[in-house]
mmCIF file of C-alpha atoms in Angstrom:
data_model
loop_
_atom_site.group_PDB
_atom_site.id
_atom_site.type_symbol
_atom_site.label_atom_id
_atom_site.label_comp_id
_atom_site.label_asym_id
_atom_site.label_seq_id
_atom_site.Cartn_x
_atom_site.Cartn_y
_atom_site.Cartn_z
ATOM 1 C CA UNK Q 397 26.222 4.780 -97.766
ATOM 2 C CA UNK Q 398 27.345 2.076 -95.478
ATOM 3 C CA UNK Q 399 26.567 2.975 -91.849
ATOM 4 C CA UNK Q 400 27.293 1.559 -87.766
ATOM 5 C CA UNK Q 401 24.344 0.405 -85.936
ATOM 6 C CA UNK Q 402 25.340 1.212 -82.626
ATOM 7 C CA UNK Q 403 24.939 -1.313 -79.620
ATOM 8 C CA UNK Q 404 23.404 0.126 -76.574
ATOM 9 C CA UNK Q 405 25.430 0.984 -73.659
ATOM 10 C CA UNK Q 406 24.059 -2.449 -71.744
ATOM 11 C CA UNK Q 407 25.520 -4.193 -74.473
ATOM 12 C CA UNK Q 408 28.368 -3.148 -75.457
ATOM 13 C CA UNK Q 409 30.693 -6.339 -75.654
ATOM 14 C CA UNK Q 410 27.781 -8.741 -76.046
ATOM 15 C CA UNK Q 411 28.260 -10.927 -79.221
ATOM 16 C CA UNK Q 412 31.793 -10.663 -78.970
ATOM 17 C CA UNK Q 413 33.597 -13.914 -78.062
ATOM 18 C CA UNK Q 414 36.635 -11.838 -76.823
ATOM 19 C CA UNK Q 415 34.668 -9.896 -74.559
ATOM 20 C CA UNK Q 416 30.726 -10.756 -73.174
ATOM 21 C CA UNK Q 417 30.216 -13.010 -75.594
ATOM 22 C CA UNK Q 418 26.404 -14.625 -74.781
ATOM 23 C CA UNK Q 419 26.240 -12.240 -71.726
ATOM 24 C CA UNK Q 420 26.338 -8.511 -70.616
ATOM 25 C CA UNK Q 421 29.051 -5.696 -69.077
ATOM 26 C CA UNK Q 422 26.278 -5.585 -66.093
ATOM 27 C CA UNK Q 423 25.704 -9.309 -64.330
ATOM 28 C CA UNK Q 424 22.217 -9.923 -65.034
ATOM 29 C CA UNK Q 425 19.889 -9.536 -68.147
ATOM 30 C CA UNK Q 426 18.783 -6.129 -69.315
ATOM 31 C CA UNK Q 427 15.214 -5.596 -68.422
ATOM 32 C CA UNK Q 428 15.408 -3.866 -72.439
ATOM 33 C CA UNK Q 429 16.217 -7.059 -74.083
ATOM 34 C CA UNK Q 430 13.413 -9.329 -71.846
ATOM 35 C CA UNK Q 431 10.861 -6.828 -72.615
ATOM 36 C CA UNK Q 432 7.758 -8.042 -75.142
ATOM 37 C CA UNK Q 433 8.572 -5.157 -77.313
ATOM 38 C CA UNK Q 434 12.156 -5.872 -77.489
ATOM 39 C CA UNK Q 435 11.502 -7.935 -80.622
ATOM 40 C CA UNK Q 436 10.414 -4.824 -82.415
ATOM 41 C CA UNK Q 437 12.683 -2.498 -81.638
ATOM 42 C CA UNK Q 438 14.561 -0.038 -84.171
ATOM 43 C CA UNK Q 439 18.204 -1.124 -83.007
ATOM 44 C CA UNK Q 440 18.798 -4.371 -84.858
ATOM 45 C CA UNK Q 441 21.281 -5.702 -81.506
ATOM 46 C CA UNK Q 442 18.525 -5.087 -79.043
ATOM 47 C CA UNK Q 443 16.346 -7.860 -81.283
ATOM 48 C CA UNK Q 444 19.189 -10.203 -81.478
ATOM 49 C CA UNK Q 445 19.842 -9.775 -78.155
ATOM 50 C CA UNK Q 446 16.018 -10.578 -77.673
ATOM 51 C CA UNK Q 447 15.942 -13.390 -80.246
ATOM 52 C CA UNK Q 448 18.793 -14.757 -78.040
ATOM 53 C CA UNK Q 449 17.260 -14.495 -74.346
ATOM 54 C CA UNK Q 450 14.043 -15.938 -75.636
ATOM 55 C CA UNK Q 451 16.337 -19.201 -77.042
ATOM 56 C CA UNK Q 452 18.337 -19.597 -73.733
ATOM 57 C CA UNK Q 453 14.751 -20.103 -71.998
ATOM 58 C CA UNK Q 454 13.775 -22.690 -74.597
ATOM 59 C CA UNK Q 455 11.465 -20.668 -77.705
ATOM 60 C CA UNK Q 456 13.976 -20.611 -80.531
ATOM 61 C CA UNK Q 457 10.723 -19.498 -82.747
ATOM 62 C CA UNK Q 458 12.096 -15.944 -83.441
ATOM 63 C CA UNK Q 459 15.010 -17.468 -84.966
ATOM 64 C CA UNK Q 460 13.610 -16.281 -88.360
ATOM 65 C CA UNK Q 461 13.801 -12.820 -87.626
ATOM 66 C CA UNK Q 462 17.549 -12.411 -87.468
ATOM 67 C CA UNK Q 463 17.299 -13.628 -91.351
ATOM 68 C CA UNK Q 464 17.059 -9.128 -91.904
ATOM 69 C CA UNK Q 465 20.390 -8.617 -90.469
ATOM 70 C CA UNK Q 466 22.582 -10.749 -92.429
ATOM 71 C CA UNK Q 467 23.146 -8.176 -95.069
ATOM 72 C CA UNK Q 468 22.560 -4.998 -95.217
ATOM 73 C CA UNK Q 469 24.476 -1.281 -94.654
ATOM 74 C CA UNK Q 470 26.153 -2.468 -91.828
ATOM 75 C CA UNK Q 471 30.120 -1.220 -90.977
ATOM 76 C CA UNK Q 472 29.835 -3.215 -87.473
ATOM 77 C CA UNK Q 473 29.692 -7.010 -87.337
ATOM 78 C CA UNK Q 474 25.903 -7.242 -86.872
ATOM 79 C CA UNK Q 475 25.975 -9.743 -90.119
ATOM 80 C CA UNK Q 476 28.405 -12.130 -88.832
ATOM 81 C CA UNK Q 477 26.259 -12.012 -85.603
ATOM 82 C CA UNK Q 478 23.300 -12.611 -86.847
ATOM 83 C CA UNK Q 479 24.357 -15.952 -89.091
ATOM 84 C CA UNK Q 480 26.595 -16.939 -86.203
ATOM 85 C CA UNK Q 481 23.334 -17.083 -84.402
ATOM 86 C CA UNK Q 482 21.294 -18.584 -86.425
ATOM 87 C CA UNK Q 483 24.023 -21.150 -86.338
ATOM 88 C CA UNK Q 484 24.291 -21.733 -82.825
ATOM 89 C CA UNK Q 485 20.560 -21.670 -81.768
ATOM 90 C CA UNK Q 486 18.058 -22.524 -85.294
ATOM 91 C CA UNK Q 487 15.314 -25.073 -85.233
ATOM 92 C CA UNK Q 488 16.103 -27.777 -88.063
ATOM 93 C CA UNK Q 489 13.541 -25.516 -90.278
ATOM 94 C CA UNK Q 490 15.399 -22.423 -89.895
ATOM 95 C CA UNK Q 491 18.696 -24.004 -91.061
ATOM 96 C CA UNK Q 492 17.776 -23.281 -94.677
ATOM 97 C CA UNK Q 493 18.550 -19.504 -94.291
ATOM 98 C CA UNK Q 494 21.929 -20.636 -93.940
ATOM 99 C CA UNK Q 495 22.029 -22.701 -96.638
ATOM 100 C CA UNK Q 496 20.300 -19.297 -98.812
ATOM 101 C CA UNK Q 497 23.212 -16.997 -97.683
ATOM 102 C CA UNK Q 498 25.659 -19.123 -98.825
ATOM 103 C CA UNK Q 499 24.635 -18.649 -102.490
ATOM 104 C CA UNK Q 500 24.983 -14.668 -101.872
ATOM 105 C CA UNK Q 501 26.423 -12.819 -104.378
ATOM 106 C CA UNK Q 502 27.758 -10.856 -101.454
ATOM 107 C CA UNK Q 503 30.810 -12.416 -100.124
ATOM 108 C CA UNK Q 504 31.085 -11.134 -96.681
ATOM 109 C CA UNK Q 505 27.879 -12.944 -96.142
ATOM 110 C CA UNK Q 506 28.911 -16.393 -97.484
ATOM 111 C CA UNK Q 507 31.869 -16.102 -95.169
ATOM 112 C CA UNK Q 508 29.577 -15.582 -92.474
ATOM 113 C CA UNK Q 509 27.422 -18.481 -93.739
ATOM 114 C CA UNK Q 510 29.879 -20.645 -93.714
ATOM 115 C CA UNK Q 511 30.900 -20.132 -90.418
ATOM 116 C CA UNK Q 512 27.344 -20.199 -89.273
ATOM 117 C CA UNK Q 513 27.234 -23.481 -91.101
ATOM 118 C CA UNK Q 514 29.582 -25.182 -89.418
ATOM 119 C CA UNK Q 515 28.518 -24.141 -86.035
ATOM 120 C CA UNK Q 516 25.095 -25.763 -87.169
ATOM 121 C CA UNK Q 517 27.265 -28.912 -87.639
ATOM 122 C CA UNK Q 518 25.016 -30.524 -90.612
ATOM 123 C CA UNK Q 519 26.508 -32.477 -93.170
ATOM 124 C CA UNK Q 520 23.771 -31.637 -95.798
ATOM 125 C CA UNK Q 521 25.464 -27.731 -95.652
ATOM 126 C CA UNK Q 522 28.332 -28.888 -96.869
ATOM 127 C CA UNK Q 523 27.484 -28.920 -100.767
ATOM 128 C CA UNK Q 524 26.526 -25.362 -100.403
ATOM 129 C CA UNK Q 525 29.684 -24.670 -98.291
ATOM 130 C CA UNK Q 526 31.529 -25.935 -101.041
ATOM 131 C CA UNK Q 527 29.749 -24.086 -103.888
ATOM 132 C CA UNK Q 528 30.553 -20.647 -101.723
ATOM 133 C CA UNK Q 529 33.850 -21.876 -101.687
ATOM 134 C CA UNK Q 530 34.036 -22.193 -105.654
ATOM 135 C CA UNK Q 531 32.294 -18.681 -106.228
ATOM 136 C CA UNK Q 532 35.209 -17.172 -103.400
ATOM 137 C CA UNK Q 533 36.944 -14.333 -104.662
ATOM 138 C CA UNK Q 534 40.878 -14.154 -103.265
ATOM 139 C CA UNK Q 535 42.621 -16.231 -100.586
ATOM 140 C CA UNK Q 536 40.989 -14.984 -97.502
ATOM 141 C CA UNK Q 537 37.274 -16.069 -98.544
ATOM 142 C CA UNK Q 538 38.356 -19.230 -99.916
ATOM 143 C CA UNK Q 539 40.299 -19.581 -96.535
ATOM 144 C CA UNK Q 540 37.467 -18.683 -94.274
ATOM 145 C CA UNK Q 541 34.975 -20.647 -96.591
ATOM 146 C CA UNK Q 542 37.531 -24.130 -96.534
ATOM 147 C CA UNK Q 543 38.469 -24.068 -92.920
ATOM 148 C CA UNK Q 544 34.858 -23.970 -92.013
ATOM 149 C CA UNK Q 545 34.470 -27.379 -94.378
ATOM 150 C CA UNK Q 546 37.469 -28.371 -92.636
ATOM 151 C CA UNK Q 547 35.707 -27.784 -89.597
ATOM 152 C CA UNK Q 548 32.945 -29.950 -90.243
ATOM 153 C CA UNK Q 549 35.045 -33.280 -92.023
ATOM 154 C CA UNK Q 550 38.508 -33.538 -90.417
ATOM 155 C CA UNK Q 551 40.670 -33.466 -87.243
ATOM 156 C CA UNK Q 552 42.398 -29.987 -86.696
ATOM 157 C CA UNK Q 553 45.089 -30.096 -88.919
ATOM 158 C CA UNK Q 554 44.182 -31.922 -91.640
ATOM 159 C CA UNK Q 555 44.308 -31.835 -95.625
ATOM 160 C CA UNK Q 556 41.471 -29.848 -96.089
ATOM 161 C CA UNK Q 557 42.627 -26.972 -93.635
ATOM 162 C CA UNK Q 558 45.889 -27.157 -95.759
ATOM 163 C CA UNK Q 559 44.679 -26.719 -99.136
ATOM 164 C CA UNK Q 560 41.844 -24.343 -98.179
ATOM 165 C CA UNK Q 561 43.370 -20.932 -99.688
ATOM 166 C CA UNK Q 562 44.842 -22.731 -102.740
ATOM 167 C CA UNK Q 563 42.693 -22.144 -105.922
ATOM 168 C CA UNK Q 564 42.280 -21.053 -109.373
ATOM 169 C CA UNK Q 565 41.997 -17.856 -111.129
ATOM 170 C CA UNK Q 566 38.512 -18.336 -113.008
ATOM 171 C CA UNK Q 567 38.499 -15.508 -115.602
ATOM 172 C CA UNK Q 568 42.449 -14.931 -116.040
ATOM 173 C CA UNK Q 569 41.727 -12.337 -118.747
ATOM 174 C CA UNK Q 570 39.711 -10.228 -116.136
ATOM 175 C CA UNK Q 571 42.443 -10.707 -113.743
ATOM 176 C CA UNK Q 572 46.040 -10.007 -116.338
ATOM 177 C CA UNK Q 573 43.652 -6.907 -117.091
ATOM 178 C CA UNK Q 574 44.062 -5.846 -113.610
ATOM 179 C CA UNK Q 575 47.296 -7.131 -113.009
ATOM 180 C CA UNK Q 576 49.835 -6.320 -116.432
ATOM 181 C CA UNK Q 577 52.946 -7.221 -114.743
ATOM 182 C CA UNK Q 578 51.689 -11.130 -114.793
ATOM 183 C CA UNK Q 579 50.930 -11.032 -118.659
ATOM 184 C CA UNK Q 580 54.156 -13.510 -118.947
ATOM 185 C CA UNK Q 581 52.538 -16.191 -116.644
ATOM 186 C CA UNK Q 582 49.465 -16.108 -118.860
ATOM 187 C CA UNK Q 583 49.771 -19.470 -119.958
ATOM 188 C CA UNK Q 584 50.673 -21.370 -116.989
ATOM 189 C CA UNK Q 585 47.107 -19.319 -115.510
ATOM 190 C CA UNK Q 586 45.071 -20.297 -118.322
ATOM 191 C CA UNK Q 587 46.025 -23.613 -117.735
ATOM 192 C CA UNK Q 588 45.473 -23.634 -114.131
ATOM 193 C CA UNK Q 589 42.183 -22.058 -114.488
ATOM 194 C CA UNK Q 590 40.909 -25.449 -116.708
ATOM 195 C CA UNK Q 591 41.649 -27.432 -113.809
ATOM 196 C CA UNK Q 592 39.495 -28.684 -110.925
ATOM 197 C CA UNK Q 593 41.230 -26.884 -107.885
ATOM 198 C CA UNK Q 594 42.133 -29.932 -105.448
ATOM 199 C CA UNK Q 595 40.330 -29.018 -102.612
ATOM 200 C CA UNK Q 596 37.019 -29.794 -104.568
ATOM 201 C CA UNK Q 597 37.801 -33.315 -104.745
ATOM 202 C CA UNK Q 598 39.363 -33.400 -101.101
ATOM 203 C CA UNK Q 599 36.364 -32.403 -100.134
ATOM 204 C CA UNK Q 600 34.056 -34.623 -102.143
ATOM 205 C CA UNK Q 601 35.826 -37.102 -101.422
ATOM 206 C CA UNK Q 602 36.077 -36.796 -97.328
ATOM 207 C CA UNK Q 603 32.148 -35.492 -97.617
ATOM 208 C CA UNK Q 604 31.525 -39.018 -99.046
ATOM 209 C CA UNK Q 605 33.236 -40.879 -96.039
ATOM 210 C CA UNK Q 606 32.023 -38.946 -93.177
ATOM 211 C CA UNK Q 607 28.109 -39.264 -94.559
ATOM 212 C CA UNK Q 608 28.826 -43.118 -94.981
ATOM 213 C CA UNK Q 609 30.027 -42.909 -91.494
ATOM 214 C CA UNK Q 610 27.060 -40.608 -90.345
ATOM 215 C CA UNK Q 611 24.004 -41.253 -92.358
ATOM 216 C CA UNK Q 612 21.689 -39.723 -90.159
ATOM 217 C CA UNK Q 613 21.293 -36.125 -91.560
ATOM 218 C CA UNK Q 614 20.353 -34.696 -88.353
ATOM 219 C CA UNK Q 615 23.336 -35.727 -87.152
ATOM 220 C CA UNK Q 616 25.758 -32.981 -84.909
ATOM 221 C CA UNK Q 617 29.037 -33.040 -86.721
ATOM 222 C CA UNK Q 618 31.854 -31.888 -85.841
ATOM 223 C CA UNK Q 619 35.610 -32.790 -87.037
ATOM 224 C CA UNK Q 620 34.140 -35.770 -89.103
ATOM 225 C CA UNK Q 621 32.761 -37.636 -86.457
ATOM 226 C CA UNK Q 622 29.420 -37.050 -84.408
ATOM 227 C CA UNK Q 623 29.880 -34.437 -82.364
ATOM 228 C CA UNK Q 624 30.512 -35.194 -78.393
ATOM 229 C CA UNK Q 625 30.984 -32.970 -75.237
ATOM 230 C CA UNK Q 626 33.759 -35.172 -73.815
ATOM 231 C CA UNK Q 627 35.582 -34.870 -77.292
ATOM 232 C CA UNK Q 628 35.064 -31.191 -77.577
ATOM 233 C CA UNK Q 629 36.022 -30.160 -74.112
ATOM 234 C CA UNK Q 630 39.003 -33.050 -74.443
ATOM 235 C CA UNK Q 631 40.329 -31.116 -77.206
ATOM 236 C CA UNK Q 632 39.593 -27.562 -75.425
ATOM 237 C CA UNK Q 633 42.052 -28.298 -72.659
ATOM 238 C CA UNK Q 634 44.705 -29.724 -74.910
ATOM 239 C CA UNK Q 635 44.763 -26.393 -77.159
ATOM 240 C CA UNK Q 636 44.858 -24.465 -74.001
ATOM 241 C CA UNK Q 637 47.832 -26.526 -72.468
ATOM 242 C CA UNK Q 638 49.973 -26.275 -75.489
ATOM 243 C CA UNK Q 639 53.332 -24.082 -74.844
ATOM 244 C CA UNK Q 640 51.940 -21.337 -76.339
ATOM 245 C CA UNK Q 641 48.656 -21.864 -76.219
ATOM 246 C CA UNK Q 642 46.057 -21.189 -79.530
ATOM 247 C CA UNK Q 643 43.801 -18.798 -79.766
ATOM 248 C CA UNK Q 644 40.358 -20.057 -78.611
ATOM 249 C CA UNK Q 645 37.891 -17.333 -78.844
ATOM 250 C CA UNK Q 646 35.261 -19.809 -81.316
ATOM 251 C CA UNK Q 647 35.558 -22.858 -79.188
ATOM 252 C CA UNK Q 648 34.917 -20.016 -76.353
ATOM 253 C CA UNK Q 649 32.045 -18.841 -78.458
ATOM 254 C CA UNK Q 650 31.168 -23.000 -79.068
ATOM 255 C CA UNK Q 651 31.494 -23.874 -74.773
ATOM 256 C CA UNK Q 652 29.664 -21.282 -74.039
ATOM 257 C CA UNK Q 653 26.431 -21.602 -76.503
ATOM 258 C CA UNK Q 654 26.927 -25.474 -75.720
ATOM 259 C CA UNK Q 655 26.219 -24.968 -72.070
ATOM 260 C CA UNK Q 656 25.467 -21.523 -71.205
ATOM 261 C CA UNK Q 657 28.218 -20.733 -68.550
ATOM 262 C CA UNK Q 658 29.599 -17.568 -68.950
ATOM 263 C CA UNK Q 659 33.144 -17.495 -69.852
ATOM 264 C CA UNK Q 660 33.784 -13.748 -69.645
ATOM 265 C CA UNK Q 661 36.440 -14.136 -67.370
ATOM 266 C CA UNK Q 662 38.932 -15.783 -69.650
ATOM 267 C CA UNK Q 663 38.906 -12.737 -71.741
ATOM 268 C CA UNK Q 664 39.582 -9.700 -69.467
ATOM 269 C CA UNK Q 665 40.200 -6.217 -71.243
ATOM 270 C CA UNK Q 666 39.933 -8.892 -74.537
ATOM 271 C CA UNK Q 667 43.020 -10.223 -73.846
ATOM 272 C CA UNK Q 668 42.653 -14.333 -73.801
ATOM 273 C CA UNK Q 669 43.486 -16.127 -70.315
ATOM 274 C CA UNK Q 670 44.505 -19.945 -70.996
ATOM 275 C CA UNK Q 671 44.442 -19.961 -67.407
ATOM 276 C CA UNK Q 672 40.903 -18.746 -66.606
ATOM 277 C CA UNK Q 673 39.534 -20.711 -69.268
ATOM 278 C CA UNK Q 674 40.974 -23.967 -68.066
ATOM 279 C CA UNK Q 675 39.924 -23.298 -64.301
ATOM 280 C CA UNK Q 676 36.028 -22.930 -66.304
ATOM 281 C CA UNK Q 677 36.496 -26.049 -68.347
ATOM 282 C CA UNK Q 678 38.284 -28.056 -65.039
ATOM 283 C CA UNK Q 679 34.939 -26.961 -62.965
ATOM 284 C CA UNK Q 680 32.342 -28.236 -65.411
ATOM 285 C CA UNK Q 681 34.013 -31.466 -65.685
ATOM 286 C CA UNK Q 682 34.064 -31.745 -62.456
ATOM 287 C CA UNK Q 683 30.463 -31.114 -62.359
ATOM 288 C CA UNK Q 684 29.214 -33.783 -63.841
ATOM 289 C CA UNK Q 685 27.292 -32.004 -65.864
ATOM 290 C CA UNK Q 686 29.135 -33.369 -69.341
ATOM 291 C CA UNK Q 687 27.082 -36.784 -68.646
ATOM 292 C CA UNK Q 688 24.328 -34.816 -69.418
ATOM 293 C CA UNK Q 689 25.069 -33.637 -73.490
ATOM 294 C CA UNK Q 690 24.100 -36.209 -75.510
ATOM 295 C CA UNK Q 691 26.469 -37.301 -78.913
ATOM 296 C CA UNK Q 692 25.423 -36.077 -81.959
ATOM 297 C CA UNK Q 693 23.107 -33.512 -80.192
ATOM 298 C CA UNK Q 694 22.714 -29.965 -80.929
ATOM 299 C CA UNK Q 695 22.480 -27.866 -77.599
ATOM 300 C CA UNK Q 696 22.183 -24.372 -76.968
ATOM 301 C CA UNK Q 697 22.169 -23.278 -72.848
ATOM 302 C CA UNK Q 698 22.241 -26.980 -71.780
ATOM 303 C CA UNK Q 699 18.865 -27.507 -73.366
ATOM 304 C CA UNK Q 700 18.793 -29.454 -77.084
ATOM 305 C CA UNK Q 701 18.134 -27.367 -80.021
ATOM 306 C CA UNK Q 702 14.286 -28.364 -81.029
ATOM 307 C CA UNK Q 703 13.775 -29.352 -84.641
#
C-alpha cells in the first residue's frame, strides 16, 4: 500500500517552487542535511536535501543516489523531486537515468522524466521524450510529456505546445470495451488509430532543425536555441509584466537552480507575487552578475554543471 514519506519539520516547503523551493522555512542550512551521515539517512528528503547541499558547494557525485526515489510507494511528490533534481544538477554521466525513466512502464515517472529532461536541456533526450510521449496514456500525460518537447524545440507558444494533447487511441477495441456509448464512432477510431499522430512528425521534424542548428550534443537548450541567461531572464520579466501575469513557479524553480538566489519571497503563503519576483530579477540584472553565465552552459548555484 502506497504510503507519505514525511518531510521533516526543517523542511517542510523545501522542493516546492511555490514555497522554499532550493531553500528552508529557517534562513540558514539545517545542520541535519550538512551532516556526513545525512546521505544515509532513513527519510528519503533528508538525502535529497543532502544530495542537493553537497551540489550547491560544487560535488554533484551523489547525484546517483536520488536514482531510488523516482518510483516507489510514494503518495507525496518525492518522485517528481527527485528527477526534477537530477535534472537541474546531474553530471553529463548521470543524465542517462533520465533517459531510463522515460521508458517506465510507470507513467507518473515518465512525466516526471520528461520534465526532468527538459530542465537538463539536451537534445539527445528528446527521442526518448518522444517515445514516452507515444507510450502516454490520456491527454494529461501526453500534455505534460509534449510541452516538455515543446520546451526544449520552440518559442512559448508554438506548434508543438498546440498539438501536444492531440493523439490516437492505440488499441480502440480495449478502449469501445470500456467506453460502449462510442461503439458508433468505431470506424472513424480505427481509422485514426492507423495514423501517425501529427505531433510525431512536428516533432521530428523541428528535432531535425534545432540539432542542425546545435550540433554540439552538450549543448544547453532551451526553446530551440542555445540556452542564454539574458534570453531567459528577458523572457522572465516579460511573462511577469503581462496584464495578468502567467504563472511562473518552473522558471522560479529554473532562476533559482540557475543562480542560487533565493526567491522565496515571491511566493508568500504560496501565493505568486509578480511584483517580488520582478524586484529579484531587476536586482540581479543590475548586478552584473548575468555577464557571468555563459550560453549554452548548464549551471546550478552560479557554478557550471561538471560533466
Amino acid at each position: 500500500m502506497a504510503e507519505t514519506t514525511p518531510q521533516p519539520e526543517f523542511m517542510m516547503g523545501t522542493f516546492d517552487w511555490s514555497a522554499f523551493g532550493f531553500f528552508y522555512p529557517e534562513e540558514g542550512t539545517p545542520a541535519e542535511v550538512l551532516a556526513a551521515q545525512a546521505l544515509y539517512n532513513s527519510n528519503p528528503w533528508v538525502v535529497a536535501a543532502a544530495v542537493a547541499e553537497r551540489a550547491k558547494r560544487g560535488d554533484h557525485s551523489h547525484v546517483p543516489l536520488l536514482r531510488r526515489y523516482y518510483e516507489g510507494t510514494y503518495l507525496d511528490v518525492l518522485p517528481y523531486a527527485a528527477l526534477a533534481l537530477t535534472g537541474d544538477m546531474g553530471r553529463e554521466q548521470d543524465l542517462p537515468l533520465i533517459e531510463a525513466a522515460l521508458g517506465s512502464s510507470n507513467s507518473e515517472t515518465r512525466c516526471n522524466a520528461a520534465t526532468a529532461a527538459a530542465l537538463a536541456g539536451r537534445l539527445w533526450l528528446v527521442p526518448s521524450m518522444l517515445a514516452a510521449w507515444e507510450n502516454a496514456e490520456g491527454a494529461q500525460e501526453h500534455a505534460i510529456i509534449g510541452y516538455s518537447i515543446a520546451e526544449l524545440l520552440e518559442d512559448r507558444g508554438g506548434e508543438l505546445a498546440a498539438k501536444a494533447d492531440i493523439y490516437t487511441i492505440r488499441n480502440v477495441e480495449a478502449f469501445l470495451a470500456n467506453n460502449p456509448l462510442l461503439e458508433r464512432a468505431a470506424p472513424q477510431l480505427r481509422i485514426l488509430a492507423s495514423q501517425e499522430p501529427e505531433f510525431i512528425g512536428l516533432v521530428k521534424e523541428r528535432y531535425q532543425l534545432v540539432s542542425r542548428l546545435i550540433p554540439e550534443e552538450r549543448t544547453f537548450v532551451w526553446h530551440g536555441a542555445a540556452w542564454s541567461m539574458e534570453k531567459f531572464v528577458s523572457e522572465f520579466l516579460a511573462a511577469l509584466r503581462e496584464e495578468i501575469p502567467r504563472p511562473f513557479v518552473k522558471l522560479r524553480h529554473r532562476f533559482e537552480a540557475y543562480t542560487g538566489i533565493d526567491c522565496s519571497e515571491a511566493f508568500a503563503d504560496g501565493e505568486p507575487d509578480a511584483l517580488e519576483m520582478t524586484a529579484i530579477l531587476e536586482d540581479f540584472v543590475e548586478s552584473g552578475e548575468m555577464s557571468k553565465f555563459v550560453d549554452g552552459q548548464r549551471y546550478f548555484f552560479g557554478h557550471p554543471v561538471p560533466a
